[in-house]
Amino acid sequence: MTALTVAGCGGSDDASSGGDAGGPSGGKIVMGFSQVGAESGWRTANTKSVQESAKEAGVELKFSDAQQKQENQIKAIRSFIQQKVSVIAFSPVVESGWDTVLKEARTAKIPVILTDRAVDSPDTSLYKTFLGSDFVEEGKKAGQWLVDQYKDGKDPVNIVQLEGTTGSAPANDRKSGFQEIISADPKFKIVASQTGDFTRAKGKEVMDAFLKSTPKIDVLYAHNDDMALGAIEAIEGAGKVPGKDIKIISVDAVHDGMQALADGKINYIVECSPLLGPQLMDLAKKVVNGEQVPPRVVTEETTFTQDQAKQALPNRKY
Ligand code: AHR
């Protein structure tokens, strides 16, 4: 089943229905947006940011939820091309396999903006710009915290890793950035590493399996908060104390993750901001009007310790 789930915002709510194109001629800008899915708190906040920003910017949004399937994203992009939207934006579920559909968009003269996640195509003329986080840097920040925490010890540090969706840019890059930093000291050992698909349910399931198969786990590195939160349930279920018996590092800093950090169940979170909507609308207006935009726009982000989470929580927007 490859159903295309579509939710509207300020216009047609069906990616397969007809729509009027806008753009340089001064008409309303119509953006076709293909979202990965609704797999995490981060994704929900990102969808809200895009939908609200489109409304504020007067951009008609044709929103399509791919349910974490690349084939659904390709269908949605083809549908946006048929409808002659002014601009296509999408967050690619995986990095590879986009060249054909992106060439179709280029032939139709519809500009494409990558948002949140990258594609691995060497042909950067297939898209106008890429707006999103530096995921390698996020992995490095996670690794650096760990190195600092254990700088005085000599004993081996056994790490289990919950990876994001296989083949996705954040999973690939958060893994390599982390590995680069910890590999400077051989006492850090990744003893098990498996995908939890960025979801809470899978995070719990895989952590359950790690706890059964791996006798000594010192640290969990989860590629997002949702998987860390699922893993916390597994750790507590196994009679261990998350944050103490097993130290936990994760990425995102969504509200539930920050609460667990403030409660001492997570030890450190690297922020990945989902609030990309305003910048996306700004870039969309520029590319539709034929203005120059930078090829890469990197999101500004920070990190949180447990004390910093307690302070930040009351004003957190997501
Ligand atoms: O691409 C961003 C990642 O996707 C977030 O870190 C994760 O929570 C989401 O599912």
Short mmCIF file of C-alpha atoms and ligand atoms in Angstrom, two decimals:
data_model
loop_
_atom_site.label_atom_id
_atom_site.label_comp_id
_atom_site.label_asym_id
_atom_site.label_seq_id
_atom_site.Cartn_x
_atom_site.Cartn_y
_atom_site.Cartn_z
CA MET A 1 0.00 0.00 0.00
CA THR A 2 1.43 3.33 -1.01
CA ALA A 3 -1.34 5.65 0.10
CA LEU A 4 -0.45 9.32 0.00
CA THR A 5 -1.66 10.98 3.19
CA VAL A 6 -2.19 14.63 2.57
CA ALA A 7 -3.20 17.39 4.94
CA GLY A 8 -3.95 20.84 3.64
CA CYS A 9 -3.03 24.25 4.89
CA GLY A 10 -4.52 27.36 3.40
CA GLY A 11 -5.44 25.72 0.09
CA SER A 12 -6.17 22.45 -1.62
CA ASP A 13 -5.68 19.57 0.81
CA ASP A 14 -5.01 16.90 -1.76
CA ALA A 15 -1.65 16.59 -3.51
CA SER A 16 -3.35 14.80 -6.40
CA SER A 17 -5.86 17.58 -7.10
CA GLY A 18 -5.23 20.43 -9.51
CA GLY A 19 -3.78 23.73 -8.34
CA ASP A 20 -2.82 27.11 -9.75
CA ALA A 21 0.83 27.97 -9.99
CA GLY A 22 2.12 31.31 -8.81
CA GLY A 23 5.48 32.90 -8.82
CA PRO A 24 7.52 35.50 -10.59
CA SER A 25 4.48 36.91 -12.38
CA GLY A 26 3.24 38.11 -8.99
CA GLY A 27 0.64 35.38 -8.38
CA LYS A 28 0.35 33.52 -5.09
CA ILE A 29 3.26 31.16 -4.38
CA VAL A 30 2.16 27.52 -4.24
CA MET A 31 4.55 25.21 -2.41
CA GLY A 32 4.39 21.43 -2.68
CA PHE A 33 5.90 20.07 0.52
CA SER A 34 6.67 16.37 0.97
CA GLN A 35 7.22 15.54 4.62
CA VAL A 36 8.96 12.35 5.81
CA GLY A 37 6.14 11.28 8.14
CA ALA A 38 5.16 11.72 11.78
CA GLU A 39 7.75 9.43 13.36
CA SER A 40 8.94 11.67 16.17
CA GLY A 41 8.23 14.72 18.34
CA TRP A 42 10.76 16.55 16.18
CA ARG A 43 8.81 15.77 13.02
CA THR A 44 5.50 16.92 14.52
CA ALA A 45 7.09 20.22 15.55
CA ASN A 46 8.66 20.61 12.09
CA THR A 47 5.32 20.05 10.33
CA LYS A 48 3.63 22.62 12.59
CA SER A 49 6.41 25.13 11.90
CA VAL A 50 6.11 24.69 8.12
CA GLN A 51 2.30 24.89 8.13
CA GLU A 52 2.13 27.95 10.40
CA SER A 53 4.89 29.76 8.52
CA ALA A 54 3.21 29.14 5.16
CA LYS A 55 0.01 30.70 6.50
CA GLU A 56 1.90 33.72 7.86
CA ALA A 57 3.86 34.17 4.63
CA GLY A 58 0.74 33.89 2.43
CA VAL A 59 2.13 30.78 0.72
CA GLU A 60 -0.40 28.16 -0.38
CA LEU A 61 0.88 24.84 0.97
CA LYS A 62 0.16 21.45 -0.56
CA PHE A 63 1.31 19.18 2.24
CA SER A 64 1.96 15.48 1.75
CA ASP A 65 2.93 12.95 4.46
CA ALA A 66 5.07 10.12 3.04
CA GLN A 67 4.70 7.80 6.03
CA GLN A 68 8.49 7.26 5.98
CA LYS A 69 8.41 5.75 2.48
CA GLN A 70 10.58 7.08 -0.35
CA GLU A 71 8.12 5.82 -2.99
CA ASN A 72 5.42 8.04 -1.46
CA GLN A 73 7.72 11.05 -1.60
CA ILE A 74 8.52 10.41 -5.27
CA LYS A 75 4.78 10.11 -6.04
CA ALA A 76 4.07 13.35 -4.19
CA ILE A 77 6.85 15.21 -6.05
CA ARG A 78 5.51 13.94 -9.41
CA SER A 79 2.04 15.09 -8.41
CA PHE A 80 3.39 18.55 -7.50
CA ILE A 81 5.09 18.73 -10.92
CA GLN A 82 1.83 17.84 -12.65
CA GLN A 83 0.04 20.54 -10.70
CA LYS A 84 2.71 23.07 -11.75
CA VAL A 85 3.35 24.33 -8.23
CA SER A 86 5.71 27.32 -7.95
CA VAL A 87 8.26 25.55 -5.74
CA ILE A 88 8.81 22.07 -4.29
CA ALA A 89 10.31 21.56 -0.83
CA PHE A 90 10.98 18.19 0.72
CA SER A 91 12.79 16.41 3.50
CA PRO A 92 14.24 13.27 1.87
CA VAL A 93 13.60 10.17 3.99
CA VAL A 94 16.85 8.59 2.70
CA GLU A 95 19.85 10.16 0.96
CA SER A 96 20.01 8.19 -2.30
CA GLY A 97 17.73 7.59 -5.27
CA TRP A 98 16.45 11.10 -6.06
CA ASP A 99 18.16 12.05 -9.32
CA THR A 100 15.41 10.92 -11.73
CA VAL A 101 12.55 12.74 -10.03
CA LEU A 102 14.66 15.85 -9.39
CA LYS A 103 15.59 15.95 -13.09
CA GLU A 104 11.85 15.83 -13.89
CA ALA A 105 11.32 18.88 -11.65
CA ARG A 106 14.22 20.68 -13.34
CA THR A 107 12.82 19.91 -16.81
CA ALA A 108 9.49 21.34 -15.65
CA LYS A 109 11.41 24.44 -14.42
CA ILE A 110 10.13 24.04 -10.86
CA PRO A 111 12.76 25.00 -8.26
CA VAL A 112 13.42 22.50 -5.47
CA ILE A 113 14.49 23.26 -1.90
CA LEU A 114 15.86 20.52 0.35
CA THR A 115 14.81 21.00 3.93
CA ASP A 116 16.10 19.19 7.03
CA ARG A 117 17.80 16.27 5.22
CA ALA A 118 20.26 16.06 2.33
CA VAL A 119 20.44 13.94 -0.82
CA ASP A 120 23.71 12.31 -1.89
CA SER A 121 23.52 13.33 -5.56
CA PRO A 122 26.77 14.93 -6.80
CA ASP A 123 24.64 17.10 -9.13
CA THR A 124 23.89 20.06 -6.88
CA SER A 125 22.10 21.85 -9.73
CA LEU A 126 19.12 19.58 -9.01
CA TYR A 127 18.13 21.81 -6.09
CA LYS A 128 18.49 25.49 -5.27
CA THR A 129 19.48 25.26 -1.64
CA PHE A 130 19.58 22.95 1.37
CA LEU A 131 18.23 24.30 4.66
CA GLY A 132 18.90 22.25 7.79
CA SER A 133 21.20 21.13 10.57
CA ASP A 134 24.80 19.96 10.33
CA PHE A 135 24.22 16.37 11.45
CA VAL A 136 27.93 15.46 11.44
CA GLU A 137 28.54 18.32 13.85
CA GLU A 138 25.70 17.03 16.07
CA GLY A 139 27.36 13.61 16.23
CA LYS A 140 30.69 15.24 17.07
CA LYS A 141 29.13 17.24 19.91
CA ALA A 142 27.65 14.02 21.34
CA GLY A 143 31.04 12.29 21.09
CA GLN A 144 32.90 15.21 22.64
CA TRP A 145 30.63 15.23 25.70
CA LEU A 146 31.34 11.53 26.20
CA VAL A 147 35.11 11.98 25.82
CA ASP A 148 35.03 14.82 28.39
CA GLN A 149 32.97 12.77 30.85
CA TYR A 150 35.37 9.84 30.81
CA LYS A 151 38.63 11.75 30.36
CA ASP A 152 40.15 10.55 33.65
CA GLY A 153 39.27 6.84 33.40
CA LYS A 154 41.19 4.00 31.76
CA ASP A 155 38.50 1.28 31.90
CA PRO A 156 36.68 0.32 28.70
CA VAL A 157 33.45 2.25 28.07
CA ASN A 158 30.84 0.05 26.39
CA ILE A 159 28.48 2.01 24.18
CA VAL A 160 25.26 0.89 22.48
CA GLN A 161 23.93 3.00 19.65
CA LEU A 162 20.33 3.44 18.49
CA GLU A 163 20.59 4.60 14.90
CA GLY A 164 18.00 6.62 13.03
CA THR A 165 16.30 5.45 9.82
CA THR A 166 18.73 3.38 7.75
CA GLY A 167 20.11 5.37 4.82
CA SER A 168 18.90 8.73 6.14
CA ALA A 169 21.27 11.68 6.36
CA PRO A 170 20.86 12.17 10.14
CA ALA A 171 21.54 8.48 10.84
CA ASN A 172 24.60 8.38 8.58
CA ASP A 173 26.05 11.68 9.76
CA ARG A 174 25.32 11.43 13.49
CA LYS A 175 26.97 8.01 13.45
CA SER A 176 30.09 9.15 11.58
CA GLY A 177 30.51 12.40 13.56
CA PHE A 178 30.29 10.51 16.87
CA GLN A 179 32.63 7.76 15.67
CA GLU A 180 35.23 10.29 14.51
CA ILE A 181 35.50 11.83 17.99
CA ILE A 182 35.40 8.69 20.13
CA SER A 183 37.83 6.75 17.93
CA ALA A 184 40.68 8.95 19.25
CA ASP A 185 40.59 6.80 22.43
CA PRO A 186 40.41 2.97 22.12
CA LYS A 187 38.71 2.61 25.52
CA PHE A 188 35.43 3.69 23.82
CA LYS A 189 33.82 0.64 22.21
CA ILE A 190 30.53 0.53 20.33
CA VAL A 191 29.43 -2.94 21.38
CA ALA A 192 26.04 -2.93 19.60
CA SER A 193 24.45 -0.63 17.02
CA GLN A 194 21.09 -1.02 15.32
CA THR A 195 18.36 1.11 13.79
CA GLY A 196 15.40 2.19 15.91
CA ASP A 197 13.92 4.09 12.93
CA PHE A 198 13.67 7.32 14.98
CA THR A 199 10.56 6.01 16.81
CA ARG A 200 9.87 5.48 20.49
CA ALA A 201 8.43 1.97 19.96
CA LYS A 202 11.45 0.76 17.99
CA GLY A 203 13.83 2.42 20.46
CA LYS A 204 12.26 0.40 23.28
CA GLU A 205 12.25 -2.83 21.28
CA VAL A 206 15.91 -2.58 20.23
CA MET A 207 17.09 -1.48 23.69
CA ASP A 208 15.26 -4.48 25.17
CA ALA A 209 17.27 -6.70 22.83
CA PHE A 210 20.56 -4.89 23.64
CA LEU A 211 19.95 -5.38 27.38
CA LYS A 212 19.42 -9.10 26.87
CA SER A 213 22.38 -9.67 24.54
CA THR A 214 24.99 -7.29 25.99
CA PRO A 215 26.26 -8.04 29.51
CA LYS A 216 27.74 -4.61 30.30
CA ILE A 217 26.35 -1.38 28.88
CA ASP A 218 27.80 1.91 30.17
CA VAL A 219 26.40 4.37 27.65
CA LEU A 220 23.51 4.65 25.22
CA TYR A 221 23.90 7.02 22.26
CA ALA A 222 20.47 7.51 20.64
CA HIS A 223 20.20 9.44 17.37
CA ASN A 224 17.02 11.14 18.63
CA ASP A 225 15.04 11.80 21.80
CA ASP A 226 12.13 9.54 20.88
CA MET A 227 14.34 6.46 20.66
CA ALA A 228 16.04 7.48 23.93
CA LEU A 229 12.62 7.76 25.60
CA GLY A 230 11.63 4.30 24.37
CA ALA A 231 14.99 2.95 25.58
CA ILE A 232 14.41 4.49 29.03
CA GLU A 233 11.27 2.36 29.36
CA ALA A 234 13.32 -0.74 28.45
CA ILE A 235 16.10 0.15 30.92
CA GLU A 236 13.63 0.73 33.76
CA GLY A 237 11.85 -2.50 32.81
CA ALA A 238 15.18 -4.31 33.23
CA GLY A 239 15.52 -2.91 36.77
CA LYS A 240 18.28 -0.43 35.91
CA VAL A 241 18.37 3.33 36.47
CA PRO A 242 18.59 5.41 33.26
CA GLY A 243 21.04 8.29 33.55
CA LYS A 244 22.96 6.49 36.32
CA ASP A 245 23.49 2.77 35.57
CA ILE A 246 23.46 3.62 31.88
CA LYS A 247 24.36 7.15 30.76
CA ILE A 248 22.24 8.44 27.89
CA ILE A 249 23.12 10.96 25.16
CA SER A 250 20.54 11.90 22.55
CA VAL A 251 19.77 14.45 19.84
CA ASP A 252 16.83 16.85 19.21
CA ALA A 253 15.89 18.53 22.54
CA VAL A 254 12.12 18.17 22.03
CA HIS A 255 9.96 18.80 25.09
CA ASP A 256 9.70 15.18 26.33
CA GLY A 257 13.44 14.67 25.86
CA MET A 258 14.21 17.87 27.76
CA GLN A 259 11.88 16.77 30.57
CA ALA A 260 13.70 13.43 30.84
CA LEU A 261 17.02 15.34 30.86
CA ALA A 262 15.79 17.66 33.63
CA ASP A 263 14.56 14.56 35.55
CA GLY A 264 18.05 13.01 35.37
CA LYS A 265 17.08 10.12 33.06
CA ILE A 266 19.05 11.49 30.09
CA ASN A 267 22.52 12.97 30.65
CA TYR A 268 23.09 15.20 27.61
CA ILE A 269 21.14 16.35 24.56
CA VAL A 270 22.45 17.88 21.36
CA GLU A 271 19.86 20.26 19.95
CA CYS A 272 18.46 19.83 16.43
CA SER A 273 15.95 22.57 15.72
CA PRO A 274 12.75 21.66 13.84
CA LEU A 275 11.67 25.30 13.52
CA LEU A 276 12.64 25.59 9.87
CA GLY A 277 9.36 27.06 8.59
CA PRO A 278 10.14 30.82 8.59
CA GLN A 279 13.51 30.39 6.81
CA LEU A 280 11.97 27.95 4.35
CA MET A 281 9.25 30.43 3.33
CA ASP A 282 11.83 33.17 2.99
CA LEU A 283 14.04 31.04 0.73
CA ALA A 284 10.99 29.89 -1.28
CA LYS A 285 9.99 33.49 -2.05
CA LYS A 286 13.52 34.27 -3.18
CA VAL A 287 13.96 31.25 -5.47
CA VAL A 288 10.52 31.75 -7.04
CA ASN A 289 11.44 35.37 -7.75
CA GLY A 290 14.74 34.29 -9.32
CA GLU A 291 16.88 35.81 -6.57
CA GLN A 292 20.21 34.25 -5.54
CA VAL A 293 20.17 32.13 -2.38
CA PRO A 294 23.10 30.49 -0.58
CA PRO A 295 23.49 26.82 -1.60
CA ARG A 296 23.55 25.76 2.07
CA VAL A 297 21.79 27.33 5.06
CA VAL A 298 22.84 25.72 8.37
CA THR A 299 20.52 25.88 11.37
CA GLU A 300 21.90 27.39 14.59
CA GLU A 301 21.87 24.94 17.48
CA THR A 302 23.14 24.40 21.01
CA THR A 303 23.54 21.58 23.56
CA PHE A 304 21.93 20.92 26.97
CA THR A 305 23.16 19.47 30.24
CA GLN A 306 20.68 18.47 32.96
CA ASP A 307 20.93 21.88 34.70
CA GLN A 308 20.58 23.76 31.43
CA ALA A 309 17.46 21.71 30.60
CA LYS A 310 15.82 22.71 33.91
CA GLN A 311 16.39 26.37 33.03
CA ALA A 312 15.33 26.12 29.39
CA LEU A 313 12.20 23.98 29.81
CA PRO A 314 9.70 26.72 30.80
CA ASN A 315 10.41 28.70 27.61
CA ARG A 316 10.80 25.79 25.20
CA LYS A 317 8.67 26.18 22.04
CA TYR A 318 8.49 22.49 21.12
O1 AHR B 1 15.88 14.68 10.20
C1 AHR B 1 15.76 15.08 11.52
C2 AHR B 1 15.49 13.88 12.38
O2 AHR B 1 14.33 13.23 11.95
C3 AHR B 1 15.24 14.16 13.84
O3 AHR B 1 16.39 14.27 14.60
C4 AHR B 1 14.46 12.95 14.23
O4 AHR B 1 13.82 13.05 15.46
C5 AHR B 1 13.52 12.92 13.08
O5 AHR B 1 12.74 11.86 12.99
#
